[in-house]
């Protein structure tokens, strides 16, 4: 209960910062592989408790590092993975990451309840969920996707969803990819 309340408070604070124009996007070297692995690790216990398979698929051409806002990448991933686990009763959740030219592509694919075409239009609006029965059954404030969408926009990207009710969803985040000259720390001899 405490974790759920903390999550709601953090969502409301982030949303308030966005509304006030105070949410800033940083640019620094990011250990992309760590961000992806850490996000999966943080969701593993919840997925396992529901009997779900949690997968990470990394494309061959995906660089280990980039320049971006590592905190916001993690926030995007955790919001989308959390929703995928929450709305999936059986099956799996997959985080797939690839680089397509100058774009970082992150896909969260689930075998969950899915979203109707009518719900697509409103799920990125603040305080909206698919419908009232979804709120009663799964909980939540309806802020996670609104916050995620806004962060993606602030980072110069876009978020899309493809879904079939009863079969699952695929949320795709496309962010500008900026290479880095990441150099590992010098070894001490």
PDB file of C-alpha atoms in Angstrom:
ATOM      1  CA  UNK A   1       0.000   0.000   0.000  1.00  0.00           C
ATOM      2  CA  UNK A   2       2.846   2.345   0.836  1.00  0.00           C
ATOM      3  CA  UNK A   3       4.554   1.688  -2.498  1.00  0.00           C
ATOM      4  CA  UNK A   4       1.280   2.268  -4.367  1.00  0.00           C
ATOM      5  CA  UNK A   5       0.727   5.563  -2.548  1.00  0.00           C
ATOM      6  CA  UNK A   6       4.313   6.671  -3.236  1.00  0.00           C
ATOM      7  CA  UNK A   7       3.823   5.861  -6.923  1.00  0.00           C
ATOM      8  CA  UNK A   8       0.662   7.978  -7.067  1.00  0.00           C
ATOM      9  CA  UNK A   9       2.361  10.899  -5.302  1.00  0.00           C
ATOM     10  CA  UNK A  10       5.337  10.734  -7.683  1.00  0.00           C
ATOM     11  CA  UNK A  11       3.008  10.647 -10.712  1.00  0.00           C
ATOM     12  CA  UNK A  12       1.079  13.683  -9.460  1.00  0.00           C
ATOM     13  CA  UNK A  13       4.325  15.570  -8.782  1.00  0.00           C
ATOM     14  CA  UNK A  14       5.725  14.754 -12.232  1.00  0.00           C
ATOM     15  CA  UNK A  15       2.453  15.738 -13.872  1.00  0.00           C
ATOM     16  CA  UNK A  16       2.433  19.020 -11.927  1.00  0.00           C
ATOM     17  CA  UNK A  17       6.013  19.767 -13.014  1.00  0.00           C
ATOM     18  CA  UNK A  18       5.030  19.163 -16.635  1.00  0.00           C
ATOM     19  CA  UNK A  19       1.982  21.406 -16.368  1.00  0.00           C
ATOM     20  CA  UNK A  20       4.179  24.148 -14.902  1.00  0.00           C
ATOM     21  CA  UNK A  21       6.814  23.660 -17.617  1.00  0.00           C
ATOM     22  CA  UNK A  22       9.372  22.717 -14.972  1.00  0.00           C
ATOM     23  CA  UNK A  23      10.219  19.178 -16.077  1.00  0.00           C
ATOM     24  CA  UNK A  24      13.657  19.344 -17.672  1.00  0.00           C
ATOM     25  CA  UNK A  25      15.306  16.843 -19.965  1.00  0.00           C
ATOM     26  CA  UNK A  26      19.025  16.322 -19.412  1.00  0.00           C
ATOM     27  CA  UNK A  27      21.564  15.050 -21.925  1.00  0.00           C
ATOM     28  CA  UNK A  28      24.476  12.958 -20.740  1.00  0.00           C
ATOM     29  CA  UNK A  29      26.212   9.684 -21.511  1.00  0.00           C
ATOM     30  CA  UNK A  30      23.843   6.793 -20.772  1.00  0.00           C
ATOM     31  CA  UNK A  31      24.730   3.148 -20.259  1.00  0.00           C
ATOM     32  CA  UNK A  32      21.801   1.995 -22.362  1.00  0.00           C
ATOM     33  CA  UNK A  33      22.272  -1.722 -21.714  1.00  0.00           C
ATOM     34  CA  UNK A  34      22.234  -1.127 -17.957  1.00  0.00           C
ATOM     35  CA  UNK A  35      19.060   0.973 -18.241  1.00  0.00           C
ATOM     36  CA  UNK A  36      17.340  -1.824 -20.172  1.00  0.00           C
ATOM     37  CA  UNK A  37      18.548  -4.612 -17.883  1.00  0.00           C
ATOM     38  CA  UNK A  38      17.755  -2.632 -14.704  1.00  0.00           C
ATOM     39  CA  UNK A  39      14.213  -1.976 -15.926  1.00  0.00           C
ATOM     40  CA  UNK A  40      13.648  -5.690 -16.543  1.00  0.00           C
ATOM     41  CA  UNK A  41      15.196  -6.572 -13.165  1.00  0.00           C
ATOM     42  CA  UNK A  42      12.864  -4.164 -11.346  1.00  0.00           C
ATOM     43  CA  UNK A  43       9.781  -5.769 -12.947  1.00  0.00           C
ATOM     44  CA  UNK A  44      10.917  -9.380 -12.621  1.00  0.00           C
ATOM     45  CA  UNK A  45       9.438 -10.034  -9.167  1.00  0.00           C
ATOM     46  CA  UNK A  46       5.993  -8.709 -10.140  1.00  0.00           C
ATOM     47  CA  UNK A  47       6.018 -10.700 -13.387  1.00  0.00           C
ATOM     48  CA  UNK A  48       7.127 -13.889 -11.644  1.00  0.00           C
ATOM     49  CA  UNK A  49       4.432 -13.470  -8.971  1.00  0.00           C
ATOM     50  CA  UNK A  50       1.823 -13.459 -11.764  1.00  0.00           C
ATOM     51  CA  UNK A  51       3.436 -16.392 -13.576  1.00  0.00           C
ATOM     52  CA  UNK A  52       4.455 -14.205 -16.539  1.00  0.00           C
ATOM     53  CA  UNK A  53       7.557 -14.597 -18.672  1.00  0.00           C
ATOM     54  CA  UNK A  54       9.583 -11.373 -18.899  1.00  0.00           C
ATOM     55  CA  UNK A  55      11.944 -11.066 -21.871  1.00  0.00           C
ATOM     56  CA  UNK A  56      14.584  -8.614 -23.054  1.00  0.00           C
ATOM     57  CA  UNK A  57      15.405  -8.672 -26.770  1.00  0.00           C
ATOM     58  CA  UNK A  58      18.371  -6.615 -27.925  1.00  0.00           C
ATOM     59  CA  UNK A  59      18.987  -6.063 -31.630  1.00  0.00           C
ATOM     60  CA  UNK A  60      22.478  -6.871 -32.873  1.00  0.00           C
ATOM     61  CA  UNK A  61      23.139  -3.287 -33.970  1.00  0.00           C
ATOM     62  CA  UNK A  62      22.092  -1.768 -30.620  1.00  0.00           C
ATOM     63  CA  UNK A  63      24.997   0.221 -29.133  1.00  0.00           C
ATOM     64  CA  UNK A  64      25.687  -0.224 -25.433  1.00  0.00           C
ATOM     65  CA  UNK A  65      25.750   3.555 -24.837  1.00  0.00           C
ATOM     66  CA  UNK A  66      24.150   6.740 -26.105  1.00  0.00           C
ATOM     67  CA  UNK A  67      23.608  10.367 -25.143  1.00  0.00           C
ATOM     68  CA  UNK A  68      20.194  11.011 -23.672  1.00  0.00           C
ATOM     69  CA  UNK A  69      18.423  11.381 -20.336  1.00  0.00           C
ATOM     70  CA  UNK A  70      19.005   8.071 -18.592  1.00  0.00           C
ATOM     71  CA  UNK A  71      16.597   8.843 -15.745  1.00  0.00           C
ATOM     72  CA  UNK A  72      13.771   9.592 -18.187  1.00  0.00           C
ATOM     73  CA  UNK A  73      14.511   6.518 -20.328  1.00  0.00           C
ATOM     74  CA  UNK A  74      14.188   4.399 -17.184  1.00  0.00           C
ATOM     75  CA  UNK A  75      10.974   6.211 -16.215  1.00  0.00           C
ATOM     76  CA  UNK A  76       9.463   5.558 -19.665  1.00  0.00           C
ATOM     77  CA  UNK A  77      10.438   1.894 -19.528  1.00  0.00           C
ATOM     78  CA  UNK A  78       9.207   1.356 -15.986  1.00  0.00           C
ATOM     79  CA  UNK A  79       5.836   3.013 -16.690  1.00  0.00           C
ATOM     80  CA  UNK A  80       5.273   0.912 -19.812  1.00  0.00           C
ATOM     81  CA  UNK A  81       6.590  -2.343 -18.327  1.00  0.00           C
ATOM     82  CA  UNK A  82       4.557  -1.817 -15.166  1.00  0.00           C
ATOM     83  CA  UNK A  83       1.382  -1.358 -17.215  1.00  0.00           C
ATOM     84  CA  UNK A  84       2.191  -4.374 -19.364  1.00  0.00           C
ATOM     85  CA  UNK A  85       2.642  -6.586 -16.290  1.00  0.00           C
ATOM     86  CA  UNK A  86      -0.443  -5.115 -14.611  1.00  0.00           C
ATOM     87  CA  UNK A  87      -2.727  -5.709 -17.607  1.00  0.00           C
ATOM     88  CA  UNK A  88      -1.385  -9.169 -18.535  1.00  0.00           C
ATOM     89  CA  UNK A  89      -2.971 -12.155 -16.803  1.00  0.00           C
ATOM     90  CA  UNK A  90      -1.077 -14.928 -18.617  1.00  0.00           C
ATOM     91  CA  UNK A  91       1.708 -15.165 -21.146  1.00  0.00           C
ATOM     92  CA  UNK A  92       4.565 -12.754 -21.469  1.00  0.00           C
ATOM     93  CA  UNK A  93       5.896  -9.217 -21.550  1.00  0.00           C
ATOM     94  CA  UNK A  94       8.816  -8.376 -23.835  1.00  0.00           C
ATOM     95  CA  UNK A  95      11.039  -5.313 -23.960  1.00  0.00           C
ATOM     96  CA  UNK A  96      12.665  -5.124 -27.404  1.00  0.00           C
ATOM     97  CA  UNK A  97      15.316  -2.504 -28.149  1.00  0.00           C
ATOM     98  CA  UNK A  98      16.878  -1.583 -31.480  1.00  0.00           C
ATOM     99  CA  UNK A  99      18.548   1.246 -33.314  1.00  0.00           C
ATOM    100  CA  UNK A 100      17.140   2.266 -36.676  1.00  0.00           C
ATOM    101  CA  UNK A 101      19.540   4.821 -38.192  1.00  0.00           C
ATOM    102  CA  UNK A 102      19.298   7.839 -35.863  1.00  0.00           C
ATOM    103  CA  UNK A 103      16.365   6.488 -33.838  1.00  0.00           C
ATOM    104  CA  UNK A 104      16.316   4.400 -30.656  1.00  0.00           C
ATOM    105  CA  UNK A 105      13.278   2.112 -30.856  1.00  0.00           C
ATOM    106  CA  UNK A 106      11.879   0.605 -27.667  1.00  0.00           C
ATOM    107  CA  UNK A 107       8.921  -1.770 -27.881  1.00  0.00           C
ATOM    108  CA  UNK A 108       6.986  -3.177 -24.938  1.00  0.00           C
ATOM    109  CA  UNK A 109       4.907  -6.102 -26.161  1.00  0.00           C
ATOM    110  CA  UNK A 110       2.435  -7.977 -23.962  1.00  0.00           C
ATOM    111  CA  UNK A 111      -0.171 -10.714 -24.204  1.00  0.00           C
ATOM    112  CA  UNK A 112      -2.562  -8.766 -22.001  1.00  0.00           C
ATOM    113  CA  UNK A 113      -6.148  -7.549 -22.181  1.00  0.00           C
ATOM    114  CA  UNK A 114      -5.521  -5.217 -25.116  1.00  0.00           C
ATOM    115  CA  UNK A 115      -7.081  -1.864 -25.954  1.00  0.00           C
ATOM    116  CA  UNK A 116     -10.034  -1.123 -28.220  1.00  0.00           C
ATOM    117  CA  UNK A 117      -9.708   1.450 -31.029  1.00  0.00           C
ATOM    118  CA  UNK A 118     -12.012   3.768 -29.048  1.00  0.00           C
ATOM    119  CA  UNK A 119      -9.708   3.556 -26.029  1.00  0.00           C
ATOM    120  CA  UNK A 120      -6.602   4.343 -28.147  1.00  0.00           C
ATOM    121  CA  UNK A 121      -7.782   7.926 -28.550  1.00  0.00           C
ATOM    122  CA  UNK A 122      -7.855   8.651 -24.827  1.00  0.00           C
ATOM    123  CA  UNK A 123      -5.283   6.488 -23.037  1.00  0.00           C
ATOM    124  CA  UNK A 124      -2.592   9.181 -23.271  1.00  0.00           C
ATOM    125  CA  UNK A 125      -4.893  11.796 -21.685  1.00  0.00           C
ATOM    126  CA  UNK A 126      -4.362  12.582 -17.985  1.00  0.00           C
ATOM    127  CA  UNK A 127      -6.575  10.678 -15.539  1.00  0.00           C
ATOM    128  CA  UNK A 128      -7.940   8.439 -18.323  1.00  0.00           C
ATOM    129  CA  UNK A 129      -7.893   4.675 -18.521  1.00  0.00           C
ATOM    130  CA  UNK A 130      -9.515   2.301 -20.964  1.00  0.00           C
ATOM    131  CA  UNK A 131     -12.806   2.375 -19.058  1.00  0.00           C
ATOM    132  CA  UNK A 132     -14.179   2.439 -15.519  1.00  0.00           C
ATOM    133  CA  UNK A 133     -14.098  -1.337 -15.162  1.00  0.00           C
ATOM    134  CA  UNK A 134     -10.357  -1.265 -15.909  1.00  0.00           C
ATOM    135  CA  UNK A 135      -9.809   1.237 -13.099  1.00  0.00           C
ATOM    136  CA  UNK A 136     -11.829  -0.865 -10.665  1.00  0.00           C
ATOM    137  CA  UNK A 137     -10.155  -4.122 -11.671  1.00  0.00           C
ATOM    138  CA  UNK A 138      -6.523  -3.059 -12.041  1.00  0.00           C
ATOM    139  CA  UNK A 139      -6.248   0.238 -10.141  1.00  0.00           C
ATOM    140  CA  UNK A 140      -4.124   3.216 -11.087  1.00  0.00           C
ATOM    141  CA  UNK A 141      -4.608   6.926 -11.581  1.00  0.00           C
ATOM    142  CA  UNK A 142      -4.508   7.158 -15.355  1.00  0.00           C
ATOM    143  CA  UNK A 143      -1.409   9.378 -15.187  1.00  0.00           C
ATOM    144  CA  UNK A 144       1.322   6.908 -16.187  1.00  0.00           C
ATOM    145  CA  UNK A 145       0.731   6.979 -19.946  1.00  0.00           C
ATOM    146  CA  UNK A 146       0.076  10.740 -19.951  1.00  0.00           C
ATOM    147  CA  UNK A 147       3.392  11.328 -18.184  1.00  0.00           C
ATOM    148  CA  UNK A 148       5.208   8.855 -20.429  1.00  0.00           C
ATOM    149  CA  UNK A 149       3.797  10.461 -23.566  1.00  0.00           C
ATOM    150  CA  UNK A 150       4.810  13.944 -22.418  1.00  0.00           C
ATOM    151  CA  UNK A 151       8.354  12.836 -21.501  1.00  0.00           C
ATOM    152  CA  UNK A 152       8.750  11.167 -24.889  1.00  0.00           C
ATOM    153  CA  UNK A 153       7.615  14.404 -26.581  1.00  0.00           C
ATOM    154  CA  UNK A 154      10.018  16.503 -24.473  1.00  0.00           C
ATOM    155  CA  UNK A 155      12.824  14.176 -25.551  1.00  0.00           C
ATOM    156  CA  UNK A 156      11.944  14.804 -29.208  1.00  0.00           C
ATOM    157  CA  UNK A 157      10.362  11.409 -29.778  1.00  0.00           C
ATOM    158  CA  UNK A 158       6.985   9.815 -30.236  1.00  0.00           C
ATOM    159  CA  UNK A 159       4.974   6.978 -28.732  1.00  0.00           C
ATOM    160  CA  UNK A 160       2.495   4.773 -30.577  1.00  0.00           C
ATOM    161  CA  UNK A 161       0.360   1.793 -29.644  1.00  0.00           C
ATOM    162  CA  UNK A 162      -0.990  -1.145 -31.602  1.00  0.00           C
ATOM    163  CA  UNK A 163      -3.408  -3.392 -29.794  1.00  0.00           C
ATOM    164  CA  UNK A 164      -6.059  -6.043 -30.198  1.00  0.00           C
ATOM    165  CA  UNK A 165      -8.550  -6.592 -27.379  1.00  0.00           C
ATOM    166  CA  UNK A 166      -7.940  -9.966 -25.790  1.00  0.00           C
ATOM    167  CA  UNK A 167      -4.600 -10.458 -27.577  1.00  0.00           C
ATOM    168  CA  UNK A 168      -2.288  -7.820 -26.152  1.00  0.00           C
ATOM    169  CA  UNK A 169      -0.580  -4.560 -26.969  1.00  0.00           C
ATOM    170  CA  UNK A 170       2.649  -3.178 -28.373  1.00  0.00           C
ATOM    171  CA  UNK A 171       3.751   0.256 -27.199  1.00  0.00           C
ATOM    172  CA  UNK A 172       6.513   1.657 -29.383  1.00  0.00           C
ATOM    173  CA  UNK A 173       8.707   4.548 -28.268  1.00  0.00           C
ATOM    174  CA  UNK A 174      10.954   6.206 -30.842  1.00  0.00           C
ATOM    175  CA  UNK A 175      13.610   8.566 -29.474  1.00  0.00           C
ATOM    176  CA  UNK A 176      16.395  10.429 -31.248  1.00  0.00           C
ATOM    177  CA  UNK A 177      19.581   8.374 -31.006  1.00  0.00           C
ATOM    178  CA  UNK A 178      22.705  10.357 -30.221  1.00  0.00           C
ATOM    179  CA  UNK A 179      25.953   8.371 -30.248  1.00  0.00           C
ATOM    180  CA  UNK A 180      28.516   8.861 -27.538  1.00  0.00           C
ATOM    181  CA  UNK A 181      32.230   8.368 -27.275  1.00  0.00           C
ATOM    182  CA  UNK A 182      31.724   6.361 -24.102  1.00  0.00           C
ATOM    183  CA  UNK A 183      35.059   5.243 -22.723  1.00  0.00           C
ATOM    184  CA  UNK A 184      35.275   2.792 -19.835  1.00  0.00           C
ATOM    185  CA  UNK A 185      37.099   4.003 -16.743  1.00  0.00           C
ATOM    186  CA  UNK A 186      40.820   3.439 -16.950  1.00  0.00           C
ATOM    187  CA  UNK A 187      41.909   0.336 -15.134  1.00  0.00           C
ATOM    188  CA  UNK A 188      44.151   0.764 -12.156  1.00  0.00           C
ATOM    189  CA  UNK A 189      47.404  -1.203 -12.401  1.00  0.00           C
TER     190      UNK A 189
END
